[in-house]
Tab-separated table of C-alpha atoms in Angstrom:
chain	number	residue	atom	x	y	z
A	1	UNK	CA	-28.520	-128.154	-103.621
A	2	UNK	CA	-31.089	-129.282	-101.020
A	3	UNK	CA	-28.443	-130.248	-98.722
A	4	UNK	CA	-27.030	-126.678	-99.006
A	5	UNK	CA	-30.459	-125.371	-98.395
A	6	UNK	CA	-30.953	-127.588	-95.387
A	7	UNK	CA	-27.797	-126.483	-94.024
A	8	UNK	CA	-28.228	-122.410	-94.427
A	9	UNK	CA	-31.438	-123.260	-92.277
A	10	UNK	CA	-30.411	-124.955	-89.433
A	11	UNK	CA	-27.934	-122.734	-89.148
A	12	UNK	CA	-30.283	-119.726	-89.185
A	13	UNK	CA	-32.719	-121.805	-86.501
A	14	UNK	CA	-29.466	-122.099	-84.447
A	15	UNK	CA	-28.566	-118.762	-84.216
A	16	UNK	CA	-31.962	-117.566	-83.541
A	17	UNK	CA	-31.980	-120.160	-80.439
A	18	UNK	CA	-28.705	-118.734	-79.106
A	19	UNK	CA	-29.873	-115.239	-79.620
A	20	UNK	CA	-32.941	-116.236	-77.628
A	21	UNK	CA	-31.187	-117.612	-74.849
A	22	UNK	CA	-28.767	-114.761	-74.859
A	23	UNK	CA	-31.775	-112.036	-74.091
A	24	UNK	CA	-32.197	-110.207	-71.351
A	25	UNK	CA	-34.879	-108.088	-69.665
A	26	UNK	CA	-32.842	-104.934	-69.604
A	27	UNK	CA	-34.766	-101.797	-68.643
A	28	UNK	CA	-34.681	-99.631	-71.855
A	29	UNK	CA	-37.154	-99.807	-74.896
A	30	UNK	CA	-34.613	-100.421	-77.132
A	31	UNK	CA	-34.069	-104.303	-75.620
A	32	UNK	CA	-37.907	-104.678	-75.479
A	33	UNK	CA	-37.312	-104.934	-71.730
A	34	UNK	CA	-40.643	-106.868	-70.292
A	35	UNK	CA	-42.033	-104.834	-67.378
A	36	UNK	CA	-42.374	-107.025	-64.183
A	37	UNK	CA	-45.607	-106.913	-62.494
A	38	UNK	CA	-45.994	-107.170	-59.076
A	39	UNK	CA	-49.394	-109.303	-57.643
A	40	UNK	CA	-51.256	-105.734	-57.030
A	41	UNK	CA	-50.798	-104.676	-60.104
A	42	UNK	CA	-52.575	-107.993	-61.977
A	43	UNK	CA	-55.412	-108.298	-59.957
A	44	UNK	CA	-58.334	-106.559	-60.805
A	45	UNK	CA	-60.360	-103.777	-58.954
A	46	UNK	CA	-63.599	-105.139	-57.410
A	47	UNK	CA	-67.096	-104.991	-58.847
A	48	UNK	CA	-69.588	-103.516	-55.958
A	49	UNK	CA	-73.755	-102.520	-56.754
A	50	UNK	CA	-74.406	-99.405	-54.894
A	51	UNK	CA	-77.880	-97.930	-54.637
A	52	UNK	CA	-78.841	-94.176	-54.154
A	53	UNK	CA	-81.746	-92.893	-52.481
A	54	UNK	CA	-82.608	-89.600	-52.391
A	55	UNK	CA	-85.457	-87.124	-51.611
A	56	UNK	CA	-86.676	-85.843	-54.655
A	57	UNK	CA	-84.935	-85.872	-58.494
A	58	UNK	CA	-87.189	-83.329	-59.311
A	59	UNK	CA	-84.644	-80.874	-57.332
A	60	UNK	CA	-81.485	-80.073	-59.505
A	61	UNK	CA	-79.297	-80.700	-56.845
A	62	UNK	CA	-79.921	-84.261	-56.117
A	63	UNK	CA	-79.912	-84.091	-60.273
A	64	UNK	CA	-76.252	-83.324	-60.084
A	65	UNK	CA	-75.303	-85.348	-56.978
A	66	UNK	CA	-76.538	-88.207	-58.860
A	67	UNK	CA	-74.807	-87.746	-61.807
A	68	UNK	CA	-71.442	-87.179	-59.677
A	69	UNK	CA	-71.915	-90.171	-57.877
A	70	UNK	CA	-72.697	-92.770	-61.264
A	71	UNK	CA	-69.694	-91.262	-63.353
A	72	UNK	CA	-67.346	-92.395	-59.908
A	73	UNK	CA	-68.539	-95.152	-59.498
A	74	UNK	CA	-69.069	-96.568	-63.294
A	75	UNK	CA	-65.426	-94.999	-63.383
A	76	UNK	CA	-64.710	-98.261	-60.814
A	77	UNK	CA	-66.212	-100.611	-62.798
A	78	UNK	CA	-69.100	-100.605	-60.227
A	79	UNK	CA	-72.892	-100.080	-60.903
A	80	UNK	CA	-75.139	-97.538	-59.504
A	81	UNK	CA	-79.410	-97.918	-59.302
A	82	UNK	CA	-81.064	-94.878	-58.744
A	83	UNK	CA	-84.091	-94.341	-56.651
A	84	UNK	CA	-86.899	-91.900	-56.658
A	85	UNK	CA	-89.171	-91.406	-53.864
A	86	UNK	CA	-90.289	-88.209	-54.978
A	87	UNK	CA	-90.860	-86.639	-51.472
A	88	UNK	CA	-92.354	-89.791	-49.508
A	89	UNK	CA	-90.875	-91.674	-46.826
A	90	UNK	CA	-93.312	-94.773	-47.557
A	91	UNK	CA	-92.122	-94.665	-50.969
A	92	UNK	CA	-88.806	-94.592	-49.753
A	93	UNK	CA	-88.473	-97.075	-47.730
A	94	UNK	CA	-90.432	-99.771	-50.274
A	95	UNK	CA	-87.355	-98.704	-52.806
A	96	UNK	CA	-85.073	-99.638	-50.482
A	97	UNK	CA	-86.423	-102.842	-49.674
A	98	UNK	CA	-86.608	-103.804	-53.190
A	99	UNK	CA	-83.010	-102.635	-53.683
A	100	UNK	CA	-81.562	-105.238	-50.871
A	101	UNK	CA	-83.664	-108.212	-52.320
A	102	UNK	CA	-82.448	-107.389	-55.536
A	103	UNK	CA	-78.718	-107.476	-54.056
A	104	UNK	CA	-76.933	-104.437	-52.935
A	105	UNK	CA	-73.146	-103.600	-51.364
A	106	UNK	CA	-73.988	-100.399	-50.274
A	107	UNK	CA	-76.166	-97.445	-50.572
A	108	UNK	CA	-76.006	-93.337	-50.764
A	109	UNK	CA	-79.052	-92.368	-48.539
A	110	UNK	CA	-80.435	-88.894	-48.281
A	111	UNK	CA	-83.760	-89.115	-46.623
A	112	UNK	CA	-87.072	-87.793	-47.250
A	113	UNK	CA	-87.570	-88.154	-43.101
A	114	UNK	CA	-84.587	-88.288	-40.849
A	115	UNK	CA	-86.879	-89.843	-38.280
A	116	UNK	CA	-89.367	-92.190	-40.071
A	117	UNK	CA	-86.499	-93.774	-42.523
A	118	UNK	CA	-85.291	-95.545	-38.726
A	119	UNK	CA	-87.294	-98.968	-40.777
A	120	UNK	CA	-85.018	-99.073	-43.470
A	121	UNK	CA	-81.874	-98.393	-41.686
A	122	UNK	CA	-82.409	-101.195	-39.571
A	123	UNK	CA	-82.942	-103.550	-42.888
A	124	UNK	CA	-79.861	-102.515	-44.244
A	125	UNK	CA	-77.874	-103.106	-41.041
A	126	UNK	CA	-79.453	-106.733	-40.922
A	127	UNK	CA	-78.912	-107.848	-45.074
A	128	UNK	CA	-75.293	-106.274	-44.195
A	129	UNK	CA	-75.373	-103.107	-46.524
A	130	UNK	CA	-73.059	-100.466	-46.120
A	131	UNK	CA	-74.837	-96.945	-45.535
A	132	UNK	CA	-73.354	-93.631	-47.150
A	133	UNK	CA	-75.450	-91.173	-45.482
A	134	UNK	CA	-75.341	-87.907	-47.499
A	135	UNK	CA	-76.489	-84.461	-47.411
A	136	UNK	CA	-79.411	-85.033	-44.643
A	137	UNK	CA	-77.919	-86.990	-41.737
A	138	UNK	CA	-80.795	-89.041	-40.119
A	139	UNK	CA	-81.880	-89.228	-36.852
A	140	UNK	CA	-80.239	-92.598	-35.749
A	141	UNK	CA	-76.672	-91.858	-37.004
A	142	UNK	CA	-75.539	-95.366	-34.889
A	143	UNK	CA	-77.016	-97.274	-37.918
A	144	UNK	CA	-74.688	-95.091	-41.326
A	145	UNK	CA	-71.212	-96.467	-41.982
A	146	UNK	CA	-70.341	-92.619	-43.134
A	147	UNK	CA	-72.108	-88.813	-43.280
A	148	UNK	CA	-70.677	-86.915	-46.528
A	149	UNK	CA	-72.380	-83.265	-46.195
A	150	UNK	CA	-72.214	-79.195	-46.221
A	151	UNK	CA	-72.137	-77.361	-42.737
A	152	UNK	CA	-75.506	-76.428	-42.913
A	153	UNK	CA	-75.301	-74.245	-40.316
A	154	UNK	CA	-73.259	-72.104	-41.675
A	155	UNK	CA	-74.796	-72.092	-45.074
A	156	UNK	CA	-77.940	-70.419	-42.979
A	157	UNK	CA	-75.345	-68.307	-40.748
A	158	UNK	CA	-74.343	-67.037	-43.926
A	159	UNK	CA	-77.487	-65.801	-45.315
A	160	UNK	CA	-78.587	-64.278	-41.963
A	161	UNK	CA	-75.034	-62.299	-41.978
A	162	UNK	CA	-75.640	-60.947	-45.388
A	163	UNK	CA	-79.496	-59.875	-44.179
A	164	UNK	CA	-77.880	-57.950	-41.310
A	165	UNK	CA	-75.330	-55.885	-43.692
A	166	UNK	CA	-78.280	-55.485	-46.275
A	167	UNK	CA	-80.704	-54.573	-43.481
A	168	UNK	CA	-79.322	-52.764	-40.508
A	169	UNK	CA	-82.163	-51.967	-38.799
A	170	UNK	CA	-84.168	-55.004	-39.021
A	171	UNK	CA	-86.929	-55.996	-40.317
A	172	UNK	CA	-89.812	-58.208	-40.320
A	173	UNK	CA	-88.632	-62.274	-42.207
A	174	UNK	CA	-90.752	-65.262	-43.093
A	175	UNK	CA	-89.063	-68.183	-42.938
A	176	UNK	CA	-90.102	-71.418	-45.027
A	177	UNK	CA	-88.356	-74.830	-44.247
A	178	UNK	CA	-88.750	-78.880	-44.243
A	179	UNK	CA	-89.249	-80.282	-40.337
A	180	UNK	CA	-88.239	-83.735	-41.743
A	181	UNK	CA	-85.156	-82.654	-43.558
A	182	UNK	CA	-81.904	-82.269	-41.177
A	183	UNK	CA	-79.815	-80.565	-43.748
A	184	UNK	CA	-82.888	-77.196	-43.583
A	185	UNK	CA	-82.977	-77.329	-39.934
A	186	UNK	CA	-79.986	-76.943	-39.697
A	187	UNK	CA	-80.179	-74.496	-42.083
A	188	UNK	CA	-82.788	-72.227	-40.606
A	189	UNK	CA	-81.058	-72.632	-37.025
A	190	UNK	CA	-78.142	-71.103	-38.234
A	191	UNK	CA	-80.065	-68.317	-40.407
A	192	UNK	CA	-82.415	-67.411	-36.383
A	193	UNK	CA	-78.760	-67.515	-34.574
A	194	UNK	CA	-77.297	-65.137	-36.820
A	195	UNK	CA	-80.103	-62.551	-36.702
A	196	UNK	CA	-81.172	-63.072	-32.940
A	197	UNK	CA	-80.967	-59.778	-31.125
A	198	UNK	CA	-80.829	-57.546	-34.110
A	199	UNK	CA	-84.064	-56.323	-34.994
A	200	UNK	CA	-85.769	-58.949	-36.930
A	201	UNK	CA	-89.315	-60.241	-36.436
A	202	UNK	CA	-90.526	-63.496	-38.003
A	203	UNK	CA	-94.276	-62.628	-39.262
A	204	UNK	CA	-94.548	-66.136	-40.464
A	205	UNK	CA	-93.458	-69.434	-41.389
A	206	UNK	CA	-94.388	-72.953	-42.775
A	207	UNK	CA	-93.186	-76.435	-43.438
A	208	UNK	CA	-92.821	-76.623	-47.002
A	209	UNK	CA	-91.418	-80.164	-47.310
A	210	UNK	CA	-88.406	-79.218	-49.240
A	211	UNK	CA	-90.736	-78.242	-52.708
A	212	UNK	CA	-90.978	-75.002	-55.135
A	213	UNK	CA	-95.156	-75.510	-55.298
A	214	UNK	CA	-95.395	-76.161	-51.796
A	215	UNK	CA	-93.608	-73.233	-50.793
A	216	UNK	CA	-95.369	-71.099	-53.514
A	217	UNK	CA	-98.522	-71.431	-52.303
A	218	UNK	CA	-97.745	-71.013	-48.415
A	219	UNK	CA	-95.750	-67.873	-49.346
A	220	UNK	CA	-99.088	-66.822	-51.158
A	221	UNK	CA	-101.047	-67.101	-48.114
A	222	UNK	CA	-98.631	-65.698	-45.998
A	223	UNK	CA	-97.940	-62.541	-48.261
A	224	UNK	CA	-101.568	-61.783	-48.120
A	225	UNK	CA	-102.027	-60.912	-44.647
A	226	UNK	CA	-97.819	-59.102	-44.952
A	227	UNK	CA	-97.399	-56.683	-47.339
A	228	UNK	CA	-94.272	-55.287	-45.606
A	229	UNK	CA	-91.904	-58.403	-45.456
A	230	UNK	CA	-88.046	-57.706	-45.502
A	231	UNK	CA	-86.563	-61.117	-46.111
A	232	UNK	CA	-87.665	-64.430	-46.843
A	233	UNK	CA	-85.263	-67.622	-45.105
A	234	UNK	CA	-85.690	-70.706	-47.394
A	235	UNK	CA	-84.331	-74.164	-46.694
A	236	UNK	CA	-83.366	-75.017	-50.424
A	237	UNK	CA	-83.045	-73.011	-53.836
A	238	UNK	CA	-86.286	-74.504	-54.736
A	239	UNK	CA	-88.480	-73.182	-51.565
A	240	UNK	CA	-86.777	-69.355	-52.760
A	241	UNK	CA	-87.643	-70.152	-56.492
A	242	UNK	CA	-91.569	-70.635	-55.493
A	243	UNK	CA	-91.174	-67.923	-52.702
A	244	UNK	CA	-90.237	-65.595	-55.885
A	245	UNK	CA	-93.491	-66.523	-57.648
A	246	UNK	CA	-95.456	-65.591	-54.834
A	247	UNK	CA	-93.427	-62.210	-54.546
A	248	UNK	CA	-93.906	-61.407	-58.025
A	249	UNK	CA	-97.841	-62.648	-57.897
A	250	UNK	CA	-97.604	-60.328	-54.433
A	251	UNK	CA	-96.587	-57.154	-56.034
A	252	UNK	CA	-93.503	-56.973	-53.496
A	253	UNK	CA	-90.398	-55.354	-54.393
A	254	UNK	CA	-88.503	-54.813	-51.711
A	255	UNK	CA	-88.414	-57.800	-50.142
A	256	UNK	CA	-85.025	-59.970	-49.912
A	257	UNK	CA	-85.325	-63.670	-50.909
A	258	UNK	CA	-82.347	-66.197	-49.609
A	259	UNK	CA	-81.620	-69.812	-50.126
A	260	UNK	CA	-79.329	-72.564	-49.896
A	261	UNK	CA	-78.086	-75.055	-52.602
A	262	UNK	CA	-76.423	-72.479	-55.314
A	263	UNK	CA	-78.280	-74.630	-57.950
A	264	UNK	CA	-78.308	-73.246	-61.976
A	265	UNK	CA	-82.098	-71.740	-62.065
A	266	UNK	CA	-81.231	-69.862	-58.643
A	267	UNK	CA	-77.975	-68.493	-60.159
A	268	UNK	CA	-79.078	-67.227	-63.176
A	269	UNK	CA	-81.860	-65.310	-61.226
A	270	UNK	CA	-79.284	-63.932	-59.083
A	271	UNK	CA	-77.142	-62.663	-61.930
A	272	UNK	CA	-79.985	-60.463	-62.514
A	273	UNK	CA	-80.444	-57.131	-61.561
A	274	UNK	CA	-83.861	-56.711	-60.564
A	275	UNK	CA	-84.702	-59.823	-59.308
A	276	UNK	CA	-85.644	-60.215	-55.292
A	277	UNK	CA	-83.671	-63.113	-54.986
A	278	UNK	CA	-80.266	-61.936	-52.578
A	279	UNK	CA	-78.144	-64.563	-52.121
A	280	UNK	CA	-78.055	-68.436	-51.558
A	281	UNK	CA	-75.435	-70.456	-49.304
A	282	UNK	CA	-73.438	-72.233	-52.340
A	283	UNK	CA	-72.879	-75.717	-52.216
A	284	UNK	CA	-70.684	-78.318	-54.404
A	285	UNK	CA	-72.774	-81.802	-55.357
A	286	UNK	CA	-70.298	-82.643	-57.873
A	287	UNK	CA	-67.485	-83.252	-54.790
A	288	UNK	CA	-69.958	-84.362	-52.715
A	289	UNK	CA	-70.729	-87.259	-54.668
A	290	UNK	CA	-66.749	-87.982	-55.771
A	291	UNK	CA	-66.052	-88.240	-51.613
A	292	UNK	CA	-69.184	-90.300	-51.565
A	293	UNK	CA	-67.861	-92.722	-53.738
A	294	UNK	CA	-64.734	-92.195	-52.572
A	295	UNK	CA	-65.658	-92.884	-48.726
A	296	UNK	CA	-67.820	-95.943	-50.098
A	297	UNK	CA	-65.281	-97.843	-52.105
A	298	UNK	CA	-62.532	-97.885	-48.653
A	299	UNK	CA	-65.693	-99.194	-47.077
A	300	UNK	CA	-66.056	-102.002	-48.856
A	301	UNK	CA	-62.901	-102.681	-49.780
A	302	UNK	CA	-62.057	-102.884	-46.045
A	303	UNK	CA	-59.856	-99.370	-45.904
A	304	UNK	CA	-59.298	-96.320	-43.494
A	305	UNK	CA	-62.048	-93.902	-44.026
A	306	UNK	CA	-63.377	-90.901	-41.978
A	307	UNK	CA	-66.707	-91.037	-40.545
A	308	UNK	CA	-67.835	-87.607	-41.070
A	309	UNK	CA	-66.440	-85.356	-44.175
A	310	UNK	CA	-68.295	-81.803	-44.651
């Protein structure tokens, strides 16, 4: 009986041996085909840190932008650190410092100063970090890798376009902006191109550094000596959202209050109907950051990239 035994089972091991040796790696399911990999496909993607750097998070947009650029990058197996200067370039550029000691691959830079943030590009260049410049070019564009931003410009040509249909025979316009910032210069050049020659008069205007209080209060002081103001030019959404408190604290109804960012708060005051905010030159942080990231990775990883994407 055991030799009967014995014998049904090396039979069995025999045929499952042959049957083995008999298998091939046919391509349907059914055959349990093996897919061969090719060397790309087994090695793995790299791991980079990247910093970001911005102006202020107390702004929405920079909110957003930052949230773009960590779900791209954690999305790549990558790390983000996050920076807040909150409006100062000292601040800034200490941050960024303690970013490249701490080890860094590359960084997404929007300065609070495209002059006086010269410093940190220079320690970057030297410890060998890659520079996304985004949103705000800086001054000494020789030193970024990359500039990811809106046409500013236009954004402002935009708003000065839809002043002259609203107000055809001109008017008198405050304009409150950010000297340090590119990105509103460029802005409120655009905005004074479109409305040269048509009627306008600017009654006032003040550096606001890019913040809703800031601008509040100058629009305060300048609304008190103008009573009559048209249109108010703002850099960002968050200069036109403390320019409307000072309308509102002014009494003034008429007057036409313009922006650029198309953040939420601005956007649901614009859906209003009685509110003096007219229009703001829409822009899109979310695919800003995801061409960041984008742009940064090819970088690194040694790729074709364009220098400049608006």
């Amino acid at each position: 009986m055991k030799k009967k035994i014995f014998s049904i089972f090396l039979v069995m091991v025999l045929c499952i041996g042959m049957t083995a040796g008999c298998k091939k790696n046919v391509g349907t399911s059914q055959d349990n085909a093996i897919a061969e990999e090719d060397d790309e496909s087994k090695e793995e993607a790299k791991s980079y840190r990247f910093g970001f750097s911005c102006i202020t998070m107390e702004n929405p947009y920079y909110i957003t932008l930052e949230q773009a650029l960590r779900e791209a990058v954690e999305a790549q197996g990558s790390t983000l650190v996050t920076k807040d200067p909150e409006l100062n370039v000292d601040t800034q550029i200490e941050q960024i410092h303690q970013m490249i000691k701490d080890g860094l691959d590359a960084i997404f830079l929007c300065p609070v100063s495209r002059d006086a943030i010269t410093p940190a590009l220079e320690e970057l260049k030297e410890a060998g970090v890659k520079i996304i410049n985004i949103d705000t070019e800086v001054k000494d564009t020789d030193y970024i890798d990359a500039y990811i931003g809106s046409d500013n410009k236009a954004a402002g040509q935009l708003c000065g376009e839809d002043l002259i249909q609203q107000n055809p025979d001109g008017g008198k316009i405050v304009i409150l902006e950010s000297l340090t910032q590119n990105s509103i210069v460029e802005r409120i050049t655009g905005f004074e191109e479109a409305i040269a020659g048509k009627g306008f008069e600017i009654v006032g205007r003040a550096d606001v550094n890019g913040d809703l209080n800031e601008a509040r209060e100058a629009a305060n002081k300048i609304f008190a000596e103008n009573k009559d103001v048209t249109a108010v030019m703002c850099g960002n959404d968050q200069i036109a959202l403390g320019a409307l408190v000072a309308a509102r604290t002014a009494g003034l109804t008429d007057v036409k209050i313009y922006g650029v960012d198309g953040s939420p708060d601005l956007k649901k005051e614009l859906a209003k109907s009685n509110t003096a905010i007219a229009g703001t030159g829409a822009q899109s942080p979310i695919n800003e950051g995801k061409d960041a990231v984008k742009v940064g990775l090819a970088i690194l990883n040694g790729e074709d990239y364009e220098k400049n994407t608006y």
